[in-house]
Amino acid sequence: KETVVSGIRPTGKLHLGNYFGAVTNFVKMQYDYNCYFFIADLHSLTTHPTPGDLHGYVRHVLVEYLACGINPEETTIYVQSDVPEVSELYLYLNMNAYLGELERSASFKEKIRANPDNVNAGLLTYPTLMAADILIHRATKVPVGKDQEQHLEMTRNFGNRFNRMYNADFFPESFAFNYAENLVKVPGLEGKGKMSKSDGDGNCIYLSDSPEIIRKKVARAVSDSGPTEENQEKPEAIQNLFDLMKIVSTPDTVAHFDGLYNKMQIRYGDMKKQLAEDMIIFNSPIRERIEELSKDDLYLRQVAKHGALKARESAQKTIKEVRNLIGFKVFN
Ligand code: TYM
């Protein structure tokens, strides 16, 4: 079986972007691959969470992984910081990661633009930590959304560089994966860009949102005053509503509103109502499981502990060989 790794930062609750970009693939892949799914708490330190918030969010992502259907018997679910071998590999990879390539990373550029007062070394070396996450299990497939594609390219560069440097065919190449033909980018509700926690709660539909909240958020989604000619191309905000609808509604529903748009008969209010109801149908069972699982401290602790043991076993195997290749020999 091929090995699969992916993770999500515990910076908030999971939204539809996380689900359709990543988690839905985790759930499907778990029976066909040797899977490691983790909670990227080390990565989230770049934004300096308080200790209380950090633990709460880690717990929340764990609950949501389980609520979405990731089975801890089939896969390894773990918290990144429970596997210190990841940090060790990160250190080694940083020795051969160059300032120029790290500065060229699109996500780094975006983060310094968004937050120029907090340009820390952790942000700069975010891609090497991510490479360490993947290479520590020598994975080949990484289910992620479109926004992570460049990080996968950097991971391949770091792995290949290590192989060349130590003249070993050790790390395999890994590629972003989605069952659909293309990687997914779920749009937000604010008319432009992807669904993202950093753009505020109004831009996101969370898996844990109640029906009332979903109706309210979708009703406020950005639209426009309607098409001005038949069959006209859709502006971004409208295309985004249709793209969201394609995710949660049936093809017939999408075709219905598409037809109305092309005939200039669309009423966005009706479309939004339908979109909200279809989102509610999708998320209700997950929301209910989230509520159930959040109460079960004992089970969560068991899952995290069991996952950490399994993940460390795999990580220790890799680190032992890496140390050997680098030339750290045990004295005897
Ligand atoms: P993060 O925490 O930002 O997002 C988690 C996953 O959700 C996907 N995603 C989306 N997909 C489609 N449309 C959207 N609007 C959308 N928003 C988020 C992301 O692509 C991602 O798959 N660097 C990673 C976490 C990470 C990781 C790793 C992933 C750390 N180490 C190793 C894979 C392998 C991140 O920040 O994802």
GROMACS .gro file of C-alpha atoms and ligand atoms in nm, residues 5-11 15-22 26 38 40 43 80 111 126 129-130 133-134 142-148 151-152 184-187 194-197, ligand 1:
model
   80
    5VAL     CA    1   0.007   1.197   0.475
    6SER     CA    2  -0.194   1.512   0.532
    7GLY     CA    3  -0.263   1.761   0.807
    8ILE     CA    4  -0.471   2.060   0.903
    9ARG     CA    5  -0.365   2.353   1.119
   10PRO     CA    6  -0.567   2.391   1.439
   11THR     CA    7  -0.637   2.760   1.388
   15HIS     CA    8  -1.501   2.482   0.710
   16LEU     CA    9  -1.635   2.354   0.378
   17GLY     CA   10  -1.302   2.439   0.212
   18ASN     CA   11  -1.114   2.209   0.449
   19TYR     CA   12  -1.377   1.942   0.400
   20PHE     CA   13  -1.399   1.938   0.020
   21GLY     CA   14  -1.033   2.027  -0.037
   22ALA     CA   15  -0.895   1.774   0.208
   26PHE     CA   16  -0.895   1.147   0.381
   38PHE     CA   17  -0.241   1.475   1.177
   40ALA     CA   18  -0.052   2.056   1.255
   43HIS     CA   19   0.257   2.502   1.215
   80GLN     CA   20   0.210   1.674   1.518
  111LYS     CA   21   0.148   3.607   0.487
  126TYR     CA   22   0.690   2.672   0.701
  129LEU     CA   23   0.830   2.179   0.834
  130MET     CA   24   0.560   2.067   0.594
  133ASP     CA   25   0.565   1.604   0.793
  134ILE     CA   26   0.546   1.426   0.460
  142VAL     CA   27  -0.086   1.408  -0.009
  143PRO     CA   28  -0.457   1.494  -0.020
  144VAL     CA   29  -0.475   1.876  -0.006
  145GLY     CA   30  -0.654   2.169  -0.166
  146LYS     CA   31  -0.520   2.371  -0.457
  147ASP     CA   32  -0.354   2.625  -0.226
  148GLN     CA   33  -0.097   2.367  -0.109
  151HIS     CA   34   0.436   2.337  -0.094
  152LEU     CA   35   0.433   1.990  -0.249
  184VAL     CA   36  -1.016   2.182  -0.531
  185LYS     CA   37  -1.053   2.547  -0.438
  186VAL     CA   38  -1.374   2.617  -0.248
  187PRO     CA   39  -1.475   2.986  -0.274
  194LYS     CA   40  -1.114   3.108  -0.138
  195MET     CA   41  -1.300   3.015   0.177
  196SER     CA   42  -1.054   3.094   0.454
  197LYS     CA   43  -1.068   3.142   0.830
  333TYM     P1   44  -0.469   2.449   0.623
  333TYM     O1   45  -0.477   2.418   0.766
  333TYM     O2   46  -0.468   2.591   0.579
  333TYM     O3   47  -0.587   2.379   0.544
  333TYM     C1   48  -0.613   2.241   0.562
  333TYM     C2   49  -0.653   2.176   0.430
  333TYM     O4   50  -0.770   2.238   0.378
  333TYM     C3   51  -0.747   2.279   0.245
  333TYM     N1   52  -0.823   2.403   0.220
  333TYM     C4   53  -0.897   2.425   0.111
  333TYM     N2   54  -0.921   2.347   0.003
  333TYM     C5   55  -1.006   2.397  -0.090
  333TYM     N3   56  -1.065   2.519  -0.080
  333TYM     C6   57  -1.043   2.599   0.026
  333TYM     N4   58  -1.105   2.717   0.036
  333TYM     C7   59  -0.954   2.554   0.127
  333TYM     N5   60  -0.911   2.605   0.245
  333TYM     C8   61  -0.829   2.513   0.299
  333TYM     C9   62  -0.598   2.301   0.235
  333TYM     O5   63  -0.553   2.292   0.102
  333TYM    C10   64  -0.546   2.189   0.321
  333TYM     O6   65  -0.540   2.069   0.248
  333TYM     N6   66   0.012   2.369   0.530
  333TYM    C11   67  -0.114   2.304   0.550
  333TYM    C12   68  -0.116   2.206   0.668
  333TYM    C13   69  -0.006   2.107   0.661
  333TYM    C14   70   0.003   1.994   0.575
  333TYM    C15   71   0.125   1.931   0.608
  333TYM    C16   72  -0.079   1.943   0.474
  333TYM    C17   73   0.104   2.106   0.740
  333TYM     N7   74   0.184   2.002   0.708
  333TYM    C18   75   0.167   1.816   0.542
  333TYM    C19   76  -0.037   1.827   0.408
  333TYM    C20   77   0.085   1.765   0.443
  333TYM    C21   78  -0.218   2.411   0.578
  333TYM     O7   79  -0.187   2.517   0.623
  333TYM     O8   80  -0.345   2.372   0.558
   0.00000   0.00000   0.00000
